[in-house]
XYZ file of C-alpha atoms in Angstrom:
709
model
C 34.437 0.643 13.937
C 33.712 1.751 17.823
C 37.288 2.417 18.026
C 37.160 5.586 15.547
C 40.997 4.819 14.934
C 40.508 5.356 11.390
C 39.291 8.455 10.851
C 41.238 11.038 8.737
C 42.017 14.765 9.601
C 38.900 16.282 10.383
C 37.658 19.713 9.472
C 36.298 21.901 12.338
C 32.785 21.171 11.543
C 33.616 17.515 11.871
C 35.757 17.695 15.030
C 32.671 19.612 16.592
C 29.914 16.899 15.328
C 31.989 13.358 15.790
C 32.008 13.133 19.792
C 28.166 12.875 19.258
C 28.287 10.066 16.858
C 30.762 8.439 18.505
C 28.718 8.057 21.395
C 25.722 6.666 19.740
C 27.832 4.250 17.989
C 29.636 3.229 21.255
C 25.946 2.569 22.737
C 24.888 0.604 19.671
C 27.883 -1.566 19.451
C 27.348 -2.470 23.265
C 23.698 -2.977 22.777
C 24.796 -5.498 19.752
C 27.070 -7.366 22.148
C 24.158 -7.629 24.938
C 21.610 -8.867 22.048
C 23.561 -11.559 19.998
C 24.595 -13.704 22.790
C 21.054 -13.637 23.949
C 20.371 -14.711 20.110
C 22.872 -17.478 20.270
C 21.387 -18.802 23.682
C 17.774 -18.722 22.082
C 19.017 -20.706 19.113
C 20.492 -23.205 21.388
C 17.363 -23.686 23.074
C 15.137 -24.002 20.026
C 17.770 -26.753 18.731
C 17.133 -28.742 22.141
C 13.328 -28.202 22.019
C 13.524 -29.878 18.704
C 15.127 -32.615 20.326
C 12.587 -33.186 22.816
C 9.739 -32.939 20.217
C 11.761 -36.130 18.711
C 11.691 -37.999 21.838
C 8.519 -37.444 22.820
C 5.370 -39.678 22.356
C 2.222 -39.108 23.637
C 0.229 -36.717 21.701
C -0.037 -34.189 24.840
C 3.493 -33.978 25.336
C 4.073 -33.376 21.999
C 1.772 -30.537 21.943
C 3.114 -28.988 25.053
C 6.929 -29.161 23.395
C 5.625 -27.774 20.472
C 4.118 -24.753 21.981
C 7.363 -23.956 24.044
C 8.986 -24.495 20.573
C 6.771 -21.629 18.980
C 6.972 -19.443 21.988
C 10.908 -19.883 21.798
C 10.568 -19.150 17.763
C 8.448 -15.890 18.682
C 11.150 -14.467 20.676
C 13.769 -15.413 18.142
C 11.904 -13.286 15.738
C 11.471 -10.515 18.147
C 14.892 -10.458 19.033
C 16.045 -10.426 15.042
C 14.055 -7.581 14.532
C 15.413 -5.850 17.380
C 18.974 -6.600 16.096
C 18.224 -5.401 12.547
C 17.032 -2.039 13.752
C 20.146 -1.835 15.756
C 22.253 -2.385 12.856
C 20.380 0.205 10.787
C 20.803 2.531 13.497
C 24.440 1.921 13.945
C 25.011 2.356 10.046
C 23.225 5.663 10.404
C 21.954 6.554 13.513
C 20.620 10.026 12.607
C 20.442 12.405 9.919
C 19.640 15.935 11.529
C 20.183 18.309 13.971
C 17.979 21.006 15.558
C 18.793 23.803 18.448
C 15.470 24.881 19.856
C 15.212 27.507 22.457
C 11.514 27.299 24.027
C 9.956 30.386 25.367
C 8.754 28.648 28.203
C 11.959 27.880 29.811
C 12.985 29.562 33.031
C 16.700 29.405 32.005
C 16.010 29.801 28.170
C 18.678 27.414 27.658
C 18.701 25.737 24.073
C 17.857 22.264 23.412
C 20.150 20.325 20.982
C 18.141 17.658 19.668
C 19.348 14.888 16.936
C 16.964 13.121 14.579
C 17.198 9.577 13.452
C 14.567 6.693 12.410
C 14.757 5.351 16.221
C 15.121 7.129 19.524
C 18.125 6.224 21.750
C 17.473 7.214 25.518
C 20.417 7.806 28.029
C 19.392 5.186 30.716
C 20.352 7.514 33.681
C 19.175 10.841 32.773
C 16.180 9.762 30.495
C 17.104 12.438 27.997
C 17.447 11.449 24.258
C 20.419 11.264 22.662
C 18.374 10.750 19.817
C 14.884 11.848 18.651
C 12.718 9.694 16.813
C 11.406 11.008 13.457
C 7.999 10.742 14.472
C 8.189 12.553 17.730
C 6.237 15.916 17.704
C 9.273 17.995 18.168
C 11.179 16.382 14.941
C 8.101 18.355 13.153
C 10.386 21.427 13.409
C 12.912 19.744 11.647
C 10.443 19.157 8.680
C 8.350 22.376 8.841
C 11.194 24.477 8.268
C 13.836 25.236 5.891
C 16.326 27.032 8.255
C 16.230 28.905 11.445
C 13.366 30.501 12.226
C 11.841 32.808 14.903
C 8.321 31.979 16.742
C 7.963 28.615 15.651
C 5.887 25.986 17.676
C 5.117 22.332 17.962
C 2.239 20.164 19.434
C 3.541 18.362 22.464
C 2.001 15.767 24.876
C 1.624 18.562 27.101
C 0.131 21.226 24.592
C 1.807 23.801 22.417
C 5.389 24.695 22.471
C 6.736 27.994 20.947
C 10.324 29.173 20.586
C 12.985 29.893 18.420
C 14.574 27.409 15.843
C 18.372 28.588 16.005
C 19.995 25.844 13.538
C 18.752 23.186 10.987
C 21.996 21.044 10.531
C 21.922 17.603 7.967
C 24.092 14.650 7.727
C 24.934 12.265 5.272
C 26.329 9.398 7.501
C 27.235 6.008 6.421
C 28.630 2.976 8.101
C 29.066 5.048 11.231
C 31.037 7.779 9.282
C 30.071 11.256 8.259
C 30.068 11.970 4.470
C 28.450 15.202 4.414
C 27.316 18.352 6.542
C 24.732 20.630 5.677
C 23.824 23.807 7.885
C 20.129 24.670 6.298
C 19.536 28.337 5.615
C 16.250 29.896 5.683
C 15.195 30.167 1.924
C 15.738 26.329 1.284
C 18.895 26.579 -0.582
C 21.076 24.584 1.649
C 18.394 22.084 2.026
C 17.943 21.858 -1.606
C 21.783 20.922 -1.848
C 21.085 18.202 1.002
C 18.144 16.892 -1.025
C 20.002 16.889 -4.506
C 22.936 15.267 -2.617
C 20.682 12.305 -1.732
C 18.824 12.152 -5.074
C 21.891 12.044 -7.064
C 23.385 8.943 -4.748
C 20.157 6.959 -5.666
C 20.410 4.045 -7.698
C 17.694 1.797 -8.802
C 17.017 -0.278 -6.203
C 14.240 -1.314 -3.783
C 12.457 1.369 -2.346
C 14.157 3.338 0.588
C 12.838 5.313 3.415
C 13.371 8.915 2.718
C 12.950 10.001 6.788
C 16.212 12.058 6.359
C 14.937 14.271 3.246
C 10.796 14.385 3.838
C 9.904 17.906 2.496
C 7.400 20.411 4.190
C 4.388 19.199 2.012
C 5.236 15.462 2.130
C 5.397 15.994 5.997
C 2.188 17.722 6.104
C 0.403 14.679 4.607
C 2.256 12.318 6.921
C 1.371 13.531 9.995
C -2.353 14.167 9.176
C -4.717 13.456 11.960
C -5.997 9.832 12.227
C -9.626 8.672 11.837
C -10.658 10.302 8.751
C -9.752 9.505 4.898
C -6.543 11.251 3.262
C -6.651 11.566 -0.796
C -3.272 12.411 -2.706
C -3.161 13.379 -6.292
C 0.489 13.299 -6.822
C 2.466 13.742 -10.247
C 5.088 10.843 -11.253
C 8.088 10.867 -8.828
C 6.393 13.053 -6.318
C 7.016 10.380 -3.707
C 3.324 8.899 -3.199
C 4.190 5.355 -2.267
C 6.995 6.810 0.091
C 4.503 9.266 1.894
C 2.004 6.273 2.092
C 4.459 3.900 4.040
C 6.103 6.772 6.314
C 2.487 8.050 7.123
C 1.575 4.307 8.242
C 4.997 4.161 10.217
C 4.147 7.552 11.774
C 0.605 6.501 12.620
C 1.771 3.407 14.261
C 3.938 5.675 16.690
C 1.739 8.109 17.054
C -1.323 5.709 17.740
C -0.087 2.782 19.032
C -3.347 2.130 21.130
C -5.471 2.768 18.295
C -4.469 0.810 15.346
C -1.924 -2.383 14.794
C 0.021 -3.269 12.217
C -1.061 -6.589 11.888
C -4.563 -5.280 11.403
C -3.907 -2.832 8.946
C -3.603 -3.456 4.742
C -1.614 -1.977 1.878
C -3.045 -2.491 -1.626
C -0.767 -2.411 -4.323
C -1.020 -2.900 -8.080
C 0.572 -5.809 -8.871
C 3.467 -8.677 -7.251
C 6.600 -6.834 -8.253
C 5.532 -3.662 -6.650
C 5.127 -5.287 -3.320
C 8.579 -6.611 -3.698
C 9.799 -3.223 -4.519
C 8.364 -1.802 -1.523
C 8.995 -4.664 0.724
C 11.929 -2.806 2.594
C 10.587 0.343 3.807
C 8.206 -0.515 6.523
C 11.030 -3.089 8.248
C 13.375 -0.393 7.953
C 11.012 1.947 9.945
C 10.424 -0.594 12.517
C 7.547 -1.934 11.456
C 6.653 -5.108 10.716
C 3.298 -7.495 9.479
C 1.311 -5.201 7.398
C -0.345 -7.225 4.567
C 0.517 -5.915 0.990
C -1.832 -7.554 -1.337
C -3.453 -7.017 -4.855
C -7.347 -5.958 -4.621
C -7.734 -9.641 -6.379
C -6.009 -11.071 -3.281
C -7.671 -9.220 -0.683
C -11.178 -9.578 -2.402
C -10.787 -13.333 -2.633
C -9.626 -13.404 0.908
C -12.693 -11.376 2.021
C -15.099 -14.029 -0.152
C -13.086 -17.281 1.047
C -12.095 -18.273 -2.198
C -9.481 -20.639 -3.184
C -7.407 -21.122 -6.245
C -10.370 -22.612 -8.129
C -11.783 -19.463 -8.446
C -10.387 -18.214 -11.790
C -10.553 -15.062 -13.884
C -12.078 -15.874 -17.233
C -10.448 -15.664 -20.284
C -13.159 -14.366 -22.542
C -12.985 -11.363 -24.541
C -13.878 -8.298 -22.246
C -16.198 -5.224 -23.126
C -14.421 -2.066 -21.693
C -17.833 -0.241 -21.737
C -19.736 -2.972 -19.726
C -16.432 -3.386 -17.341
C -16.551 0.529 -16.901
C -20.213 0.509 -16.185
C -19.704 -2.289 -13.869
C -17.102 -0.319 -11.589
C -19.094 2.669 -11.702
C -21.255 4.555 -9.095
C -24.358 3.371 -11.092
C -23.835 0.112 -10.504
C -23.443 0.342 -7.051
C -26.835 1.800 -6.766
C -28.012 -0.842 -9.043
C -26.774 -3.414 -6.373
C -28.236 -1.526 -3.560
C -31.814 -1.993 -5.505
C -30.818 -5.496 -6.190
C -29.776 -6.661 -2.461
C -33.157 -4.515 -1.223
C -35.215 -6.641 -3.530
C -33.129 -10.104 -2.637
C -33.913 -8.856 1.396
C -37.422 -8.430 0.853
C -37.956 -11.812 -1.225
C -35.712 -13.754 1.276
C -37.818 -12.470 4.357
C -41.225 -13.008 2.340
C -40.205 -16.988 1.638
C -39.160 -18.030 4.982
C -40.560 -21.293 5.661
C -42.517 -20.462 8.997
C -46.160 -20.328 9.419
C -45.610 -17.096 11.756
C -43.064 -15.682 9.674
C -44.529 -12.106 10.185
C -43.149 -12.022 13.570
C -39.561 -12.892 12.368
C -39.938 -10.038 9.729
C -41.621 -7.536 12.107
C -38.707 -7.900 14.358
C -36.108 -8.445 11.657
C -37.238 -4.558 10.336
C -37.254 -3.128 13.852
C -33.714 -4.224 14.419
C -32.257 -3.259 11.023
C -33.817 0.244 12.225
C -32.535 0.543 15.493
C -29.207 -1.354 14.955
C -28.307 -0.823 11.348
C -24.588 -2.270 12.014
C -26.059 -5.512 12.854
C -25.222 -7.776 9.797
C -28.108 -9.508 8.173
C -27.347 -13.341 9.602
C -27.092 -11.920 12.945
C -30.120 -9.929 12.498
C -32.240 -12.854 11.285
C -30.758 -15.146 14.245
C -32.466 -12.399 16.637
C -35.674 -12.044 14.905
C -35.906 -15.954 14.691
C -35.149 -16.229 18.598
C -37.573 -13.269 19.443
C -40.375 -15.254 17.058
C -40.249 -18.111 18.912
C -39.887 -17.020 22.270
C -43.071 -14.841 21.603
C -44.900 -17.862 20.082
C -43.664 -19.784 23.219
C -44.834 -17.499 25.671
C -48.402 -16.883 24.055
C -48.564 -20.984 24.505
C -47.916 -21.081 27.779
C -49.893 -18.313 28.855
C -53.280 -19.565 27.202
C -52.135 -23.327 28.071
C -52.475 -24.172 24.394
C -50.422 -27.149 23.019
C -48.627 -25.492 20.149
C -47.732 -28.342 17.536
C -44.651 -26.400 16.436
C -43.409 -25.636 20.231
C -41.923 -29.509 20.382
C -40.404 -29.155 17.251
C -38.899 -25.697 17.752
C -35.175 -26.292 17.607
C -35.675 -28.187 14.336
C -37.729 -25.199 12.780
C -35.266 -23.013 13.807
C -32.226 -25.022 11.768
C -34.572 -25.281 9.056
C -35.240 -21.408 8.619
C -31.194 -20.708 9.214
C -30.484 -23.546 6.833
C -32.874 -21.846 4.215
C -30.774 -18.640 4.488
C -27.468 -20.278 4.290
C -28.687 -21.642 1.029
C -30.235 -18.574 -0.226
C -26.627 -16.163 0.067
C -24.212 -18.144 -1.493
C -22.487 -14.889 -3.278
C -21.292 -16.035 -6.258
C -24.918 -17.770 -7.439
C -26.615 -14.802 -5.719
C -24.570 -12.629 -7.856
C -25.278 -14.474 -11.250
C -28.794 -14.031 -10.706
C -28.602 -10.423 -10.887
C -28.358 -10.394 -14.568
C -31.504 -12.822 -14.698
C -33.405 -9.877 -12.969
C -35.139 -6.652 -14.706
C -32.529 -4.195 -13.167
C -29.725 -4.693 -16.073
C -30.429 -4.380 -20.234
C -29.708 -7.865 -21.983
C -26.459 -7.085 -23.466
C -25.065 -6.797 -20.059
C -27.104 -9.797 -19.249
C -25.796 -12.022 -22.018
C -21.793 -10.818 -21.788
C -21.823 -11.627 -17.592
C -23.729 -15.009 -17.591
C -21.238 -16.256 -20.271
C -18.029 -15.527 -17.722
C -19.911 -17.091 -14.945
C -19.625 -20.252 -15.093
C -18.273 -23.217 -13.814
C -16.355 -25.814 -15.684
C -14.507 -29.205 -13.818
C -13.220 -27.771 -10.711
C -12.780 -24.149 -12.064
C -15.268 -21.301 -11.347
C -14.715 -18.484 -13.669
C -15.504 -14.876 -13.201
C -14.564 -11.655 -15.137
C -12.358 -9.411 -12.766
C -14.681 -6.772 -12.977
C -17.267 -8.643 -11.211
C -14.911 -9.505 -7.832
C -15.680 -6.118 -6.443
C -19.380 -6.306 -7.228
C -19.519 -9.666 -5.062
C -17.320 -8.133 -2.424
C -19.614 -5.501 -2.166
C -23.143 -7.800 -1.856
C -21.012 -9.843 0.659
C -20.717 -6.559 2.673
C -23.968 -5.716 2.504
C -25.119 -9.280 3.831
C -22.356 -10.213 5.970
C -21.200 -6.575 7.409
C -18.185 -4.733 7.234
C -16.847 -5.939 10.884
C -15.348 -9.086 10.076
C -13.029 -8.127 7.244
C -12.380 -4.456 9.065
C -8.956 -2.969 9.275
C -7.364 -0.485 11.778
C -5.511 1.205 8.575
C -5.941 1.222 4.774
C -3.518 2.333 2.400
C -4.195 2.252 -1.542
C -1.628 3.103 -4.048
C -2.053 3.610 -7.548
C -5.639 4.071 -7.127
C -6.165 5.885 -10.145
C -6.536 2.265 -11.840
C -8.869 0.602 -9.361
C -12.956 1.277 -9.978
C -15.185 3.324 -7.651
C -16.792 -0.045 -6.688
C -13.327 -1.523 -5.557
C -12.520 1.876 -3.784
C -16.486 1.420 -1.924
C -15.487 -1.866 -0.707
C -12.150 -0.533 0.965
C -13.529 2.324 1.836
C -16.263 0.128 4.010
C -13.879 -1.876 6.171
C -11.371 0.943 7.100
C -12.171 1.349 10.770
C -13.245 5.259 11.664
C -12.381 6.408 8.328
C -8.712 5.419 8.292
C -7.922 5.217 4.927
C -5.228 6.886 3.002
C -5.631 6.571 -1.028
C -2.786 7.965 -3.420
C -2.918 8.058 -7.502
C -2.172 10.219 -10.424
C -4.839 10.804 -12.906
C -2.341 11.158 -15.814
C -1.125 7.774 -15.180
C -4.448 5.741 -15.404
C -3.459 3.035 -17.811
C -5.745 0.223 -17.835
C -8.596 0.833 -19.463
C -11.409 1.782 -18.800
C -10.128 4.501 -16.893
C -12.894 4.741 -14.516
C -11.695 7.889 -12.473
C -12.025 10.812 -14.555
C -11.928 13.502 -11.580
C -11.140 12.971 -7.837
C -14.476 14.792 -7.001
C -16.509 11.575 -7.348
C -13.876 9.669 -5.375
C -14.369 12.384 -2.605
C -18.015 12.687 -2.405
C -18.262 8.591 -2.234
C -15.608 8.155 0.308
C -17.308 11.211 2.483
C -20.625 9.361 2.322
C -19.152 5.561 3.078
C -16.686 7.005 6.318
C -18.976 9.542 7.229
C -16.047 11.477 7.443
C -14.630 14.705 5.192
C -11.732 13.806 3.165
C -8.559 15.775 3.318
C -6.985 16.185 -0.291
C -3.475 17.233 -0.896
C -2.309 17.666 -4.766
C 1.495 17.219 -5.104
C 3.259 18.895 -7.937
C 6.939 18.561 -7.514
C 8.940 15.755 -9.231
C 11.790 13.864 -6.796
C 12.612 10.855 -9.113
C 13.873 12.098 -12.393
C 16.233 15.184 -13.822
C 15.193 18.283 -15.314
C 16.178 17.095 -18.841
C 13.751 14.160 -18.420
C 10.278 16.068 -17.074
C 10.809 18.728 -19.612
C 10.918 16.281 -22.601
C 7.661 14.425 -21.303
C 6.060 17.675 -20.464
C 6.703 19.011 -24.089
C 4.899 16.033 -25.559
C 2.186 15.329 -22.917
C 1.138 19.149 -21.964
C -1.758 19.015 -24.234
C -2.713 15.451 -23.466
C -2.962 15.809 -19.610
C -6.263 15.903 -17.937
C -8.244 19.173 -18.018
C -6.960 21.251 -15.154
C -4.209 19.122 -14.454
C -0.643 20.689 -13.013
C 2.245 19.292 -15.133
C 5.155 18.121 -12.971
C 7.765 20.420 -11.633
C 11.273 18.694 -11.385
C 13.708 19.422 -8.336
C 16.723 21.121 -9.693
C 18.625 18.182 -10.324
C 20.248 17.765 -13.756
C 21.339 14.949 -15.964
C 22.097 13.448 -19.276
C 19.906 14.702 -22.116
C 17.112 12.339 -23.159
C 18.636 10.125 -26.063
C 17.210 9.012 -29.019
C 18.190 5.796 -31.035
C 16.926 4.856 -34.455
C 16.722 1.240 -35.532
C 14.948 0.940 -38.743
C 13.029 -2.121 -38.123
C 11.110 -3.405 -35.010
C 13.817 -4.482 -32.593
C 12.469 -7.768 -31.974
C 12.764 -8.863 -35.524
C 15.681 -6.571 -36.855
C 19.256 -7.900 -37.925
C 21.884 -8.705 -35.577
C 23.981 -5.612 -36.264
C 21.046 -3.236 -34.941
C 20.684 -5.496 -31.988
C 24.476 -4.948 -31.291
C 23.600 -0.946 -31.290
C 20.947 -1.472 -28.181
C 23.252 -4.195 -26.340
C 26.517 -1.835 -26.749
C 24.238 1.160 -25.287
C 22.768 -0.797 -22.430
C 26.206 -2.024 -21.420
C 26.802 1.691 -21.550
C 24.471 2.616 -18.793
C 26.042 0.021 -16.598
C 29.437 1.731 -17.147
C 28.047 4.822 -15.877
C 27.438 3.436 -12.414
C 23.603 1.862 -13.215
C 22.517 -0.949 -11.272
C 19.037 -1.400 -13.163
C 18.114 -1.001 -16.440
C 14.507 -1.115 -17.666
C 13.588 -2.300 -21.247
C 10.019 -1.107 -21.225
C 7.317 -2.359 -23.905
C 3.922 -1.734 -25.074
C 2.593 -4.930 -23.671
C 3.044 -8.468 -22.466
C 3.629 -10.047 -25.931
C 6.006 -7.303 -26.860
C 7.909 -8.039 -23.954
C 8.225 -11.320 -24.166
C 9.737 -10.620 -28.070
C 11.839 -8.296 -26.514
C 13.243 -10.541 -23.674
C 13.566 -13.616 -25.958
C 16.125 -11.479 -28.183
C 17.885 -9.992 -25.201
C 18.155 -12.860 -22.931
C 20.951 -14.367 -25.411
C 23.171 -10.877 -24.621
C 23.146 -11.308 -20.779
C 26.757 -12.657 -21.031
C 27.790 -9.602 -23.377
C 25.893 -7.024 -20.983
C 27.204 -8.705 -18.060
C 24.280 -8.250 -16.480
C 21.042 -10.498 -15.635
C 18.372 -10.015 -18.057
C 14.995 -10.632 -16.299
C 11.558 -11.621 -17.444
C 8.323 -9.115 -16.531
C 6.407 -12.529 -15.279
C 9.130 -12.239 -12.080
C 7.422 -11.249 -8.797
C 10.657 -9.821 -7.483
C 12.312 -6.343 -8.221
C 15.752 -7.336 -9.498
C 19.143 -5.647 -10.488
C 20.036 -6.485 -14.015
C 18.466 -5.687 -16.829
C 14.453 -5.995 -16.706
C 12.331 -6.218 -19.400
C 8.699 -5.226 -18.464
C 5.450 -4.059 -20.004
C 4.930 -0.457 -19.162
C 2.000 -1.392 -17.239
C 4.188 -3.805 -15.116
C 6.484 -0.747 -14.380
C 3.794 1.508 -12.793
C 5.174 3.154 -9.646
C 8.678 1.608 -9.897
C 11.951 3.048 -10.826
C 15.384 2.491 -12.609
C 18.553 4.080 -12.825
C 18.155 3.931 -17.186
C 14.765 3.330 -19.200
C 14.436 2.526 -22.551
C 10.898 2.759 -24.104
C 10.915 0.287 -27.061
C 9.597 0.768 -30.433
C 7.943 4.121 -30.666
C 6.129 3.809 -34.087
C 2.733 4.342 -35.265
C 1.681 0.865 -35.581
C 2.658 -0.213 -32.053
C 1.693 3.048 -30.354
C -1.556 4.994 -32.179
C -2.500 8.554 -31.344
C -4.836 7.317 -28.334
C -5.548 8.434 -25.148
C -3.937 5.228 -23.700
C -0.905 5.565 -25.801
C -0.014 9.124 -24.353
C -0.763 7.536 -20.876
C 1.243 4.899 -21.183
C 4.478 6.697 -22.785
C 3.944 9.490 -19.975
C 4.397 6.516 -17.429
C 7.241 4.781 -19.305
C 9.081 7.786 -19.464
C 8.826 8.953 -15.760
C 10.172 5.894 -14.300
C 13.657 6.728 -15.038
C 16.058 8.217 -12.164
C 19.045 9.372 -13.970
C 18.877 8.471 -18.097
C 16.060 8.053 -20.433
C 16.444 6.386 -24.173
C 13.751 6.699 -26.767
C 13.942 3.807 -29.442
C 12.012 4.416 -32.291
C 12.267 3.602 -36.109
């Protein structure tokens, strides 16, 4: 590859640009030649260390040998990550070029900058051969559609202004130039480059978009730190991608303030987590926790797998109430009552001293958590009593048993604050009506090894935990929340509470809320709540352009759902990318039970999608039972389709035919999408139906097929 001997006859433009690519490629090859032998040597050292561990007999010697082993292993992991980044850069080292003439330059000599995922610096001159896409000057590439006068960027030394003489975009793969686009002001060529990239996308794990970040997306990605950001984005607008690129940008720009290993991404399900798992590593970011809310919450509470969601039927009205701002207020009242009762029942004759000091500390130091505040108050009360006894010369009978008494008080506290039991007692209080009490107590139960709770009860318990134990222990440097339209206000509140300095970005789409009850009716309540919790003003952005799917699919969906969208909702606007018309297949009876000849119609249609170049084909169903039936039918035709048929229960995003309930497909995308069994019995005219169908149809990258009676 480094020789470039296989290059065909070059155009004038390619001849102009290949010297830069050759220089960069050779540098990358040289770096790999240096790193790989180092990796091989470390692997040898690791094998030797294993032998040493097996030979040692003393515990101390084994411990020392294991310590060395872990050190070598850590070094290997770091080196492998670096090699992977070098390989990424070797394949496509840069994607853009700008020519910038600064006004403050003495020579007025233009700066020629190539922009890529990772920087490459000349060892001798220290001048960038490639500029990192996150660098301040790279903002000129993203903010301007083409050459422009009097543009500026904010550098570490201050604002710099000048003229942008050229914006050039490259398609590079395997260190070969596949396309060159000179952007013109007005965005025509920029759109040409974007469309070329979009047309080449195939259903696979989510990829980075550093080469095609649009101006509005860039604005969100580069929003300043230490304040919340909320994104309302239509289907296919790039919400998830923006979240991940924003995180990569923040780690680069504010590396002293936030760390990847103490940051958190909240995602809707395990398949989604797998779907996005390649983006951050490809941008050079590792070790970010990506969890569903349930896993994060159980982690905060310290719960194991024996804490299990109750199988009892749910009441959507009560479920919505438990996720509401009103219920947060109930919990605040309940906590106040609990705190007062706890203090009043302290087993100590001089508890007034403790209570008085506790309340003083609460007022003076509100960020101190309840256990620490109580501990300090107890120490103070005993010290004060000790001082009085010494001053008067009296013998205090409590003095000799001071340590044991303190232990008794603190033991009393720990017994009183079991979160699960404390929450159960809420439903025996007078703060709630009998309907909610009876409904909730049934599910909050213990049977054998398992402790049951309703899913909607998890967030309130986390909220109480935060009230008692404070927010510092689970505090995160940065938190990203995706698909936020389907989580409750109280879930958002518990996450916002542990976002350090208001470092929180939330993304969602009100039209894609598909998990009843629909908690969030508008974003204003979320804005008000987050502002109150973080004491910061949230920055709100609205994305309307859909980059995922074609004009034909968006127009089809908009024609159906225009009147069904939430009030004031802005309809998606497709990027000018055309494709096949939406196809409709009529099958007389429900597919899962229809005759084999009708099944063959669909099987042949699916096969045709792969012949057209698809690598993922999603068969989207109304719910899990529907998906199970579909999967059981289609898996028998895997050989005929010549692709794997994958069940929705899989946690990995795989190629082939994926049979999923629409709910599980949220946030994902596929080359071709089948929305199955559209009939009144399965899809009645309800708000949930319309939302589900909208989500299902907008998963398609290239082709959408509607299957109905």
